[in-house]
Coordinates of C-alpha atoms and ligand atoms in Angstrom, one line a residue:
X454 CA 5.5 13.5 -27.7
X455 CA 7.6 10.1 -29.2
X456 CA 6.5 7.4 -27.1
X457 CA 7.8 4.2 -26.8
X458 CA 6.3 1.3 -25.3
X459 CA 7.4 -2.2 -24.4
X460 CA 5.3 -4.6 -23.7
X461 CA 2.3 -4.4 -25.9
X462 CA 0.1 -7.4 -23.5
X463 CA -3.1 -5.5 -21.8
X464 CA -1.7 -2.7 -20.3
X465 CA 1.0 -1.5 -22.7
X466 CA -1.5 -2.1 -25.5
X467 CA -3.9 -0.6 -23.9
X468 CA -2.0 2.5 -23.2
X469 CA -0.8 2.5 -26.5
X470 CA -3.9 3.0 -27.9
X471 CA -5.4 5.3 -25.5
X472 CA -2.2 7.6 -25.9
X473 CA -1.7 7.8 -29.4
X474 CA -5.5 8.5 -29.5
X475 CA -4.0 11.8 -27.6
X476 CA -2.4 12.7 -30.2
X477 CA 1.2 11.4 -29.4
X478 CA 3.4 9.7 -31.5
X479 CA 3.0 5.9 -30.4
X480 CA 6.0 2.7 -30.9
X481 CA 5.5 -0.4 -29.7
X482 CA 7.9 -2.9 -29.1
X483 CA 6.9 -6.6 -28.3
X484 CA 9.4 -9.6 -29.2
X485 CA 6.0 -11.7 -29.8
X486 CA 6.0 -11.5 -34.1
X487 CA 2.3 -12.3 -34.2
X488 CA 0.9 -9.7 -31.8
X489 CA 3.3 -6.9 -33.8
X490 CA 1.9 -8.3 -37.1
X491 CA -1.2 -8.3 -35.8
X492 CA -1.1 -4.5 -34.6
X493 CA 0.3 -3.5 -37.7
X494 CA -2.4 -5.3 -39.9
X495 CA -5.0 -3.8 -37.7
X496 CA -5.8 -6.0 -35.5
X497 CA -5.7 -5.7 -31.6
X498 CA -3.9 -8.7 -29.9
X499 CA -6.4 -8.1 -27.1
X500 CA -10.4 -8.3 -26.8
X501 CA -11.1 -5.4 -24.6
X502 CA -14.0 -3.0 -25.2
X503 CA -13.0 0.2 -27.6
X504 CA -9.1 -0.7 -28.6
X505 CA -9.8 -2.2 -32.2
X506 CA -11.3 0.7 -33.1
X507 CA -8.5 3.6 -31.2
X508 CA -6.0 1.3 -33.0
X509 CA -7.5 1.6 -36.7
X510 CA -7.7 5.9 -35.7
X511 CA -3.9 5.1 -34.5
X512 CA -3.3 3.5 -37.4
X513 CA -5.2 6.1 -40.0
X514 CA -3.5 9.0 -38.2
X515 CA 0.3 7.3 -38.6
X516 CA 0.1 7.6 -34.6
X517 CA 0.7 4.2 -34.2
X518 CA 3.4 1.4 -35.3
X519 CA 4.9 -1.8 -33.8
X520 CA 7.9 -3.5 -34.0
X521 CA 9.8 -7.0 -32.4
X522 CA 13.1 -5.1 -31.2
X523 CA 13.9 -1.8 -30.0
X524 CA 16.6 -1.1 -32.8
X525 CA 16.5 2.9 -33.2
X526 CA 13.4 3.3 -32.0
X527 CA 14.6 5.3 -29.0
X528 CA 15.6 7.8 -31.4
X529 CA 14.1 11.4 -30.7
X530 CA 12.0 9.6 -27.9
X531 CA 10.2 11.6 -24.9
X532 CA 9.6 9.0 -23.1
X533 CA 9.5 4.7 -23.1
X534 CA 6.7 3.2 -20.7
X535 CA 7.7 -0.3 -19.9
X536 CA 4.6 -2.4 -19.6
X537 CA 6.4 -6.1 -20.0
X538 CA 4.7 -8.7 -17.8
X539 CA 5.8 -9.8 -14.2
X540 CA 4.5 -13.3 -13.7
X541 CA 4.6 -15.9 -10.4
X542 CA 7.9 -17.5 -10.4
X543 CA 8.1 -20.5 -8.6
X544 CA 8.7 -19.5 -5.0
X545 CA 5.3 -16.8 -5.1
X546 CA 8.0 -13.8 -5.9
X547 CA 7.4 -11.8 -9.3
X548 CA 9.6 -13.4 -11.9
X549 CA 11.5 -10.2 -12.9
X550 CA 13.3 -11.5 -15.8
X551 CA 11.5 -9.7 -18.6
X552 CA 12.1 -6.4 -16.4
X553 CA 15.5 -7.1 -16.4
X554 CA 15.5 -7.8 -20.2
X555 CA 14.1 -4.8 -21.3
X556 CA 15.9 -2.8 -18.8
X557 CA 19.2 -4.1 -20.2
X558 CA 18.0 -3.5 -24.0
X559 CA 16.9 0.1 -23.1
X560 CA 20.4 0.9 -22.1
X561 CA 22.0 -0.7 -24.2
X562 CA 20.0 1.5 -27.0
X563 CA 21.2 4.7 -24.5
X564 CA 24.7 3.6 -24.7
X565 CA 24.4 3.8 -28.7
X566 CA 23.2 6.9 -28.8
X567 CA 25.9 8.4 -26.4
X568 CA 24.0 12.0 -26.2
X569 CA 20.2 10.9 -25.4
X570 CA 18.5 11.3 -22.9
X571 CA 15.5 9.7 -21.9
X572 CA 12.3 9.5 -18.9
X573 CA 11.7 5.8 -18.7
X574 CA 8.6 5.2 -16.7
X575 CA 8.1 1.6 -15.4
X576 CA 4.3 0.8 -15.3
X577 CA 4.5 -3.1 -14.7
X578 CA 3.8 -4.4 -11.1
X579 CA 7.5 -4.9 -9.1
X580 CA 8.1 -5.8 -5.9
X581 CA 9.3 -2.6 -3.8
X582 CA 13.3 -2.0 -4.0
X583 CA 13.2 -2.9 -7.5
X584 CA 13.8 0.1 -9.2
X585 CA 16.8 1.0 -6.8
X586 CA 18.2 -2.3 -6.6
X587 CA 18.0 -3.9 -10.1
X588 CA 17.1 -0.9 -12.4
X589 CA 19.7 1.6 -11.8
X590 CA 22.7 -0.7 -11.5
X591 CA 21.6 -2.0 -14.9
X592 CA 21.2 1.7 -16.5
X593 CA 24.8 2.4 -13.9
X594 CA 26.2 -0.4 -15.4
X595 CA 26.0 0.7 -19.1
X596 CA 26.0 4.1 -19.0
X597 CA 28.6 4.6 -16.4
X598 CA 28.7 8.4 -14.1
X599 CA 26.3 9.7 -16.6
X600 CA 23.6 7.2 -16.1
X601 CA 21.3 9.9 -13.8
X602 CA 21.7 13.0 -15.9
X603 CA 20.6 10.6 -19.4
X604 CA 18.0 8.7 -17.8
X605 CA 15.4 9.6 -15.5
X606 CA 13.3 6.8 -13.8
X607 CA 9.7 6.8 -12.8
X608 CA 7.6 4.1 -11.6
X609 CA 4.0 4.5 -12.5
X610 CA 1.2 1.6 -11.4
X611 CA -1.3 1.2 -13.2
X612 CA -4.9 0.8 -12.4
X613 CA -6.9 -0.3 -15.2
X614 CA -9.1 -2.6 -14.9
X615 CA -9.5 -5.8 -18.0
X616 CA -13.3 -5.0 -19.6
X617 CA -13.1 -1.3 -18.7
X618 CA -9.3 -0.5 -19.4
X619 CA -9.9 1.8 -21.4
X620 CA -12.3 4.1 -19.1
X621 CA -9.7 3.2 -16.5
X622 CA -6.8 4.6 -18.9
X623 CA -8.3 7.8 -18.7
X624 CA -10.6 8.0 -15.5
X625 CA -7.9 5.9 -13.0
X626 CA -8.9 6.2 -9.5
X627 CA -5.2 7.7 -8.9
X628 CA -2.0 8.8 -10.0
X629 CA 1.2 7.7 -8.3
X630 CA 4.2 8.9 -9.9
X631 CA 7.6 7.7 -8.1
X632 CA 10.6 9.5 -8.7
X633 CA 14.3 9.2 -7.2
X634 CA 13.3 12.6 -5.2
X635 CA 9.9 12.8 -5.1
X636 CA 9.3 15.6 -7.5
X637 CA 7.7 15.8 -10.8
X638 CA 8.9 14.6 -14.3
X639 CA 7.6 16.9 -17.2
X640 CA 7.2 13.9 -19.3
X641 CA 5.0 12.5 -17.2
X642 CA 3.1 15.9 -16.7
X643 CA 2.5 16.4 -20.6
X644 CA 1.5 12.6 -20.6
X645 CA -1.1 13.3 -17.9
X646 CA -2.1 16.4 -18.5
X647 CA -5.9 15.7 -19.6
X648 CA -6.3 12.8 -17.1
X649 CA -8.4 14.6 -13.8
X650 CA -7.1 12.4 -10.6
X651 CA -5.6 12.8 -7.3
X652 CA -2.2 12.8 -8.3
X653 CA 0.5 11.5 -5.6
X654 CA 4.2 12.3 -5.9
X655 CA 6.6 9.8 -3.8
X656 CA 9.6 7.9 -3.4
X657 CA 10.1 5.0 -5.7
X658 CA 9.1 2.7 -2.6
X659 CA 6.2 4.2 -1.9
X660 CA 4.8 4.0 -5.6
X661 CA 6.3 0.3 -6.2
X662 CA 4.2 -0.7 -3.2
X663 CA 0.9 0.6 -4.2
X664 CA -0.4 -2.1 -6.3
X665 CA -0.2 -4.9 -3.8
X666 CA -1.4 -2.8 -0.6
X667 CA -4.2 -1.7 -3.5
X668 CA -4.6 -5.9 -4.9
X669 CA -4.6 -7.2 -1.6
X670 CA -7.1 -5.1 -0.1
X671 CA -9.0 -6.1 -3.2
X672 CA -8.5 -9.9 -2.6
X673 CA -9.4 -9.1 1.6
X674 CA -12.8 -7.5 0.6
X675 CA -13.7 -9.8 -1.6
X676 CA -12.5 -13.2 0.7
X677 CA -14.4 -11.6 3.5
X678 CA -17.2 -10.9 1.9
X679 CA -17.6 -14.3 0.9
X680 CA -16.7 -15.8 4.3
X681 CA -20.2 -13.4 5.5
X682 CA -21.7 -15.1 2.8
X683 CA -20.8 -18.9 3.8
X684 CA -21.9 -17.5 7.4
X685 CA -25.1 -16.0 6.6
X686 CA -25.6 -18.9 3.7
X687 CA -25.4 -21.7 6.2
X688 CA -27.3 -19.8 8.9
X689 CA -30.3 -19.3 6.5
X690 CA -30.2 -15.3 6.3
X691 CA -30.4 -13.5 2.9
X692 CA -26.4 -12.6 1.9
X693 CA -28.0 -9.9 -0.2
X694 CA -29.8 -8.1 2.5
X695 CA -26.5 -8.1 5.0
X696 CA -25.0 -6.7 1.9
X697 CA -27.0 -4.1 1.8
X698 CA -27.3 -3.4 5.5
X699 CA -23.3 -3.2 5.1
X700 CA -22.0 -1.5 2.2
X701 CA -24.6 1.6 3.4
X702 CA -22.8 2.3 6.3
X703 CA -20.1 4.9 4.6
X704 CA -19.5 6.5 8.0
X705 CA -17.7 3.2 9.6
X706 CA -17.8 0.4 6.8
X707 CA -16.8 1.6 3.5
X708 CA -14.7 4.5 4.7
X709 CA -11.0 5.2 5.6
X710 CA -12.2 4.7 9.4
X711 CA -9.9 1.2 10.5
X712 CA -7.4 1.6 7.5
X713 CA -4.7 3.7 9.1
X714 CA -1.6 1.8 10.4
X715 CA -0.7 1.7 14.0
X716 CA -2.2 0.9 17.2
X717 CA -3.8 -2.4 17.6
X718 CA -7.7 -3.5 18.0
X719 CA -9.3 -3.6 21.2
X720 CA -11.6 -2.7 23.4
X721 CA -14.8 -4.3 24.4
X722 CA -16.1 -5.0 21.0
X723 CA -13.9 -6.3 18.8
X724 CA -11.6 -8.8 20.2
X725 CA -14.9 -10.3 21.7
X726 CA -17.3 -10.5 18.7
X727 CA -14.7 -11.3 16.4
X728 CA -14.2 -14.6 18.5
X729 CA -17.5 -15.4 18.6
X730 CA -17.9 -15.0 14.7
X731 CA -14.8 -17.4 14.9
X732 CA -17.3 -19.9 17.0
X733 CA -20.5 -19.1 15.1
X734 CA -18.1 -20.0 11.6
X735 CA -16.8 -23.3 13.1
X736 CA -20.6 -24.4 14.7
X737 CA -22.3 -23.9 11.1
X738 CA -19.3 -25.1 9.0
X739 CA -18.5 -22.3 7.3
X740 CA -14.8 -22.1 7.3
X741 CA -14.1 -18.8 8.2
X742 CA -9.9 -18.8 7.3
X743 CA -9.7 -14.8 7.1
X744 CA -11.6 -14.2 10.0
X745 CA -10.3 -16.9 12.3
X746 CA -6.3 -14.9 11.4
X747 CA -7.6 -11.8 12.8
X748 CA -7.0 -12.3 16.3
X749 CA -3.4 -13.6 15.6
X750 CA -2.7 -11.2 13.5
X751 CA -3.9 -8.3 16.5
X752 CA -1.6 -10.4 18.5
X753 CA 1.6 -10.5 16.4
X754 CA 0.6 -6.5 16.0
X755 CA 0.6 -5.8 20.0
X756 CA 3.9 -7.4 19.7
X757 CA 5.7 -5.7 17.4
X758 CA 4.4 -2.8 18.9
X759 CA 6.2 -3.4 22.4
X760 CA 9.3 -4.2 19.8
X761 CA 8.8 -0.6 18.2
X762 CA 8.5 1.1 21.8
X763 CA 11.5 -0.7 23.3
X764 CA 13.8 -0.4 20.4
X765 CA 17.1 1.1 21.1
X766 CA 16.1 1.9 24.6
X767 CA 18.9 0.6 27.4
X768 CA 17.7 -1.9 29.7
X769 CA 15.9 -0.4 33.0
X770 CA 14.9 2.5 30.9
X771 CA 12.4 4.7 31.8
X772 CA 9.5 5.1 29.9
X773 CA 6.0 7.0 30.0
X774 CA 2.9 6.0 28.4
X775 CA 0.4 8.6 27.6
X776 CA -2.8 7.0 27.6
X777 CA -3.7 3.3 29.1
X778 CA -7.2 3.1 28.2
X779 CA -8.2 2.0 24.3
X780 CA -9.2 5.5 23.4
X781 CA -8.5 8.7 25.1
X782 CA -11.0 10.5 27.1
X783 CA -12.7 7.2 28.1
X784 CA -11.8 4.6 31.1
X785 CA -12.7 1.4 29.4
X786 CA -9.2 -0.8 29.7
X787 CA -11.1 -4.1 28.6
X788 CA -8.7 -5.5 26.0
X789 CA -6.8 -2.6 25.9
X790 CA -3.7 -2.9 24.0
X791 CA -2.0 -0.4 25.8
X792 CA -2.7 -2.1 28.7
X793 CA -0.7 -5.1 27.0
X794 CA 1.7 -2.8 26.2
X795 CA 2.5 -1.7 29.7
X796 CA 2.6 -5.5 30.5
X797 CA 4.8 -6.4 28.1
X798 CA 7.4 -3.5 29.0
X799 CA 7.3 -4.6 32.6
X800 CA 8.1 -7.9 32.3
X801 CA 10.9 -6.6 29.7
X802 CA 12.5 -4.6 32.9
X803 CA 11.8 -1.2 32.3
X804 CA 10.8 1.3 35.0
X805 CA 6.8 2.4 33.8
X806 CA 4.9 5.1 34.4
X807 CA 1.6 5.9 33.2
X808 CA -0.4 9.3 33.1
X809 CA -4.1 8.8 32.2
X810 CA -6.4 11.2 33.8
X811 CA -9.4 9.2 32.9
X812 CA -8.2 6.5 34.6
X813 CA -8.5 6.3 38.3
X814 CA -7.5 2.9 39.9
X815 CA -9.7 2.8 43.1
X816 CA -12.7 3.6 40.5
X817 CA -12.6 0.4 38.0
X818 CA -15.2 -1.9 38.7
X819 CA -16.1 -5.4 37.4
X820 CA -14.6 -6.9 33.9
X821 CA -12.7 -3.5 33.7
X822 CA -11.4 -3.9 36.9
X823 CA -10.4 -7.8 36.2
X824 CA -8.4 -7.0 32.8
X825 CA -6.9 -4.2 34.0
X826 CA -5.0 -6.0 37.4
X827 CA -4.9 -9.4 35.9
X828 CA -2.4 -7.6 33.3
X829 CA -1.5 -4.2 35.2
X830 CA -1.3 -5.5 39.2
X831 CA 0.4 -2.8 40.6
X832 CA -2.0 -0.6 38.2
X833 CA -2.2 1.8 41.1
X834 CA 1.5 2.9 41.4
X835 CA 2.3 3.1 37.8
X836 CA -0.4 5.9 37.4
X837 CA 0.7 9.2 37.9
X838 CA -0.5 13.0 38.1
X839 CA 0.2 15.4 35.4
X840 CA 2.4 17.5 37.2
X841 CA 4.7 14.2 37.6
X842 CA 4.5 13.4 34.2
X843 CA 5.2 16.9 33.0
X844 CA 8.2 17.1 35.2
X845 CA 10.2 13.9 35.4
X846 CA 12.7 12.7 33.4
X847 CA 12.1 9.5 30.8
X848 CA 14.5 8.2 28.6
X849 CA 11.1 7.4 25.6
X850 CA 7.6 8.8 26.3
X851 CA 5.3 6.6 24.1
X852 CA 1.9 8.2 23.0
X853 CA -0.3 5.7 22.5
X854 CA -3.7 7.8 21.7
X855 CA -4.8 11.5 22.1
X856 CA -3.6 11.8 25.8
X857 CA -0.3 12.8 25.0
X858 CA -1.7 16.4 23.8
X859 CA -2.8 17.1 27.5
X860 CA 1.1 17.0 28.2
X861 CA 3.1 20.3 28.5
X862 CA 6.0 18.0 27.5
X863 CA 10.0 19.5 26.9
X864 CA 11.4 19.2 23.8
X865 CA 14.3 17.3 24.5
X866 CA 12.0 14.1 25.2
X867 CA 12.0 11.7 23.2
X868 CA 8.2 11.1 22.0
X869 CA 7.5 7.9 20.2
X870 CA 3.6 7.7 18.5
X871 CA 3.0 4.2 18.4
X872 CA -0.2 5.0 17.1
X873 CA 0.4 5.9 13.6
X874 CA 3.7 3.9 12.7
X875 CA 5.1 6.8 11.7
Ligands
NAD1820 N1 -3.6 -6.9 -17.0 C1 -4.0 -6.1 -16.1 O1 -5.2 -5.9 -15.9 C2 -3.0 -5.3 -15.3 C3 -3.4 -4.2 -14.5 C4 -2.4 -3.5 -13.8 C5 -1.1 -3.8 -13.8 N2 -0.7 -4.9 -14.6 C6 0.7 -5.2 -14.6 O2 1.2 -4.8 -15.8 C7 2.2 -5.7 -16.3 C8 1.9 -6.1 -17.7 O3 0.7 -6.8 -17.6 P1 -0.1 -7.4 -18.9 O4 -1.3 -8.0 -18.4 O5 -0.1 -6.3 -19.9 O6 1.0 -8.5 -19.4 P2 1.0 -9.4 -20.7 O7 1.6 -10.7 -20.3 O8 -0.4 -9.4 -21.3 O9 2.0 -8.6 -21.7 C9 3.3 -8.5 -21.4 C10 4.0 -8.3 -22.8 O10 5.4 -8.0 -22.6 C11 6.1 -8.6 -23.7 N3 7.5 -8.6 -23.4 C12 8.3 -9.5 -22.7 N4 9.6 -9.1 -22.8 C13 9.7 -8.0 -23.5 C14 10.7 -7.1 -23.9 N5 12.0 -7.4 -23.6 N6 10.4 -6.1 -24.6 C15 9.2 -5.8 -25.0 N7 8.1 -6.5 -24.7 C16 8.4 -7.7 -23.9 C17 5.4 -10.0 -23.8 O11 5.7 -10.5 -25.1 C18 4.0 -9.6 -23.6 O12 3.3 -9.3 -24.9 C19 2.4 -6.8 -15.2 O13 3.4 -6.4 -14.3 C20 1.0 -6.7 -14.6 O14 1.1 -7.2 -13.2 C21 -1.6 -5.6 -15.3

């Protein structure tokens, strides 16, 4: 293939290199004279492991060649990866004026060339939206009607990593390729084709979002890691062993277990030793910042929650839950969400009813028995039998945990999993 890239900083450089090492037919386009004189010469603009010597074999092979302005360069081209940077503007947001830039100079090559068409894959990081909101009315805006059957967007993140991007080039963790339907683009497919990864194809959303759930997880593992450390630091116990203890435990730890979106924390656990980490922090001085939000956060979670089970509903409404207790199976309602959540949808004025068949009220004893009718007072009347459930009529039956598939439930009901934020 004729690929063009623009951007030619660590990742379009980068990529530059490790495609044309492929075999394809590499162009790159930077406005920066220096580091396209530099390329040219030889020389790679960046120090990263492997690249000055991929660019001289480029550069032997006639694979690769730079230049300051698109021009014609689009000409008989497969495919352009845009790889132009995306830095902090003021206000935290990404500054998306080179993305805009390029976008515009891309087209306005298109429009010169009124029969081309073109797969342009977007590889810098841009805030979800971006694609649908400010690429497309720029490619709209030039190319008219036509502008979907000439050009046909992707958004690919990128994963390398600076030090090993070029292992990361060809060994990335993933593959997310977002299209405007979700299915695949054969320029992308003949790009890939030697690179072995889970490959995902989404919505443009979906991929455009990747990089900062991925970064962000990235900056939480490493801040809490370091808030353990200030813990175990000031409390004279070895950081390294806790370490070790920690990151061996694949079943609960370093797993997906606690990453899927939906229900809150809680139970008898959590909630409790989290707030006493939160003591332990502030008695030794060790700042804990992440770990004293988690709480908050759980709370501003158990609210939106209630939001997400009440929305739309008509006021009285009439509303089942499917499971009170934290997990299903089990009658342990200490710190139950659930039990928030029936709480919340009381005081909201809507008629609830509960079925939980591990729950029995005249059978809760001590701190169980406290949480549950210092939230839940008439407790006893909401819960109902399973014949009730499966037979009267609710406007929303919320399934909170596995309960909901002991329920013979009709069709026509309106089922709302809270638990997975579906
Ligand atoms: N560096 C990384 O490790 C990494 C990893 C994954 C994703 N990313 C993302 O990839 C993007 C690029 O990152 P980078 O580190 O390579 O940036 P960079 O700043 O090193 O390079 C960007 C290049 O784009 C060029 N450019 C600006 N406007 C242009 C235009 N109109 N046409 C052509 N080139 C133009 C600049 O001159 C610069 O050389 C960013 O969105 C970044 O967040 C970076």
């Amino acid at each position: 293939m004729k690929i063009v890239i623009l951007g030619l900083g660590y990742v379009g450089f980068t990529a530059g290199c490790c495609i044309a090492s492929e075999g394809h037919t590499v162009i790159g386009i930077d406005p920066n004279r220096k580091k396209v004189d530099a390329i040219n010469a030889g020389t790679a603009p960046i120090v990263e492991p492997k690249v000055q010597d991929m660019l001289q074999a480029a550069l032997r092979d006639g694979l690769f060649a730079a230049d300051t302005a698109i021009g014609d360069h689009l000409s008989g081209a497969d495919l352009a990866i845009v790889c132009v940077g995306t830095p902090s503007a003021p206000d935290g947001a990404h500054d998306m004026r080179y993305i805009a830039d390029v976008s515009v100079q891309i087209a306005d090559a298109m429009k010169r060339r009124p029969d081309s068409k073109l797969t342009v894959a977007y590889r810098s990081t841009i805030r979800p939206g971006t694609i649908e909101e400010l690429i497309q009315p720029i490619f709209a805006a030039a190319l008219g009607a036509d502008s979907p059957d000439r050009v046909a967007l992707v958004y690919n993140p990128e994963f390398l990593r600076e030090g090993s991007a070029v292992q990361d080039y060809f060994e990335p963790p993933k593959i997310v390729i977002g299209t405007s339907d979700g299915k695949p683009n054969k320029a992308m497919q003949s790009l890939n084709q030697n690179i072995d990864a889970p490959t995902f194809l989404v919505g443009f959303r979906e991929a455009e979002i990747t990089k900062f759930v991925d970064n962000t997880w990235h900056a939480v593992k490493v801040a809490f890691a370091n808030e353990i450390g200030r813990v175990c630091l000031n409390a004279g116990i070895s950081a390294q062993k806790v370490h070790e203890i920690f990151v061996s435990d694949t079943k609960l730890n370093i797993s997906p277990y606690y990453t899927r979106p939906g229900g809150a924390f809680g139970g008898s656990c959590l909630p409790k030793d989290v707030r006493a980490l939160q003591h332990i922090g502030a008695d030794i001085g060790a700042n804990l910042h992440l770990v004293d939000s988690l709480i908050r956060s759980n709370e501003a979670h158990k609210h939106a929650l209630f939001e997400y089970a009440a929305g739309g509903l008509p006021a009285g409404a009439r509303i089942l839950i499917a499971g009170l207790a934290f997990k299903a199976g089990t009658d342990d309602l200490r710190e139950s969400p659930n039990v928030d959540l029936a709480r919340k949808l009381l005081a909201a004025g809507f008629t609830v009813e509960i079925f939980d068949p591990a729950i029995e009220a005249d059978m809760l004893i001590g701190a169980n028995l406290g949480y549950a009718y210092s939230r839940l007072p008439t407790l006893e009347r909401l819960l109902i039998a399973k014949a009730d459930a499966e037979t009267r009529s609710y406007d929303r039956v919320l399934a909170t945990n596995a309960t909901i598939k002991l329920l013979n439930l009709p069709d026509s009901l309106s089922i709302l999993d809270i638990g997975t934020l579906k």
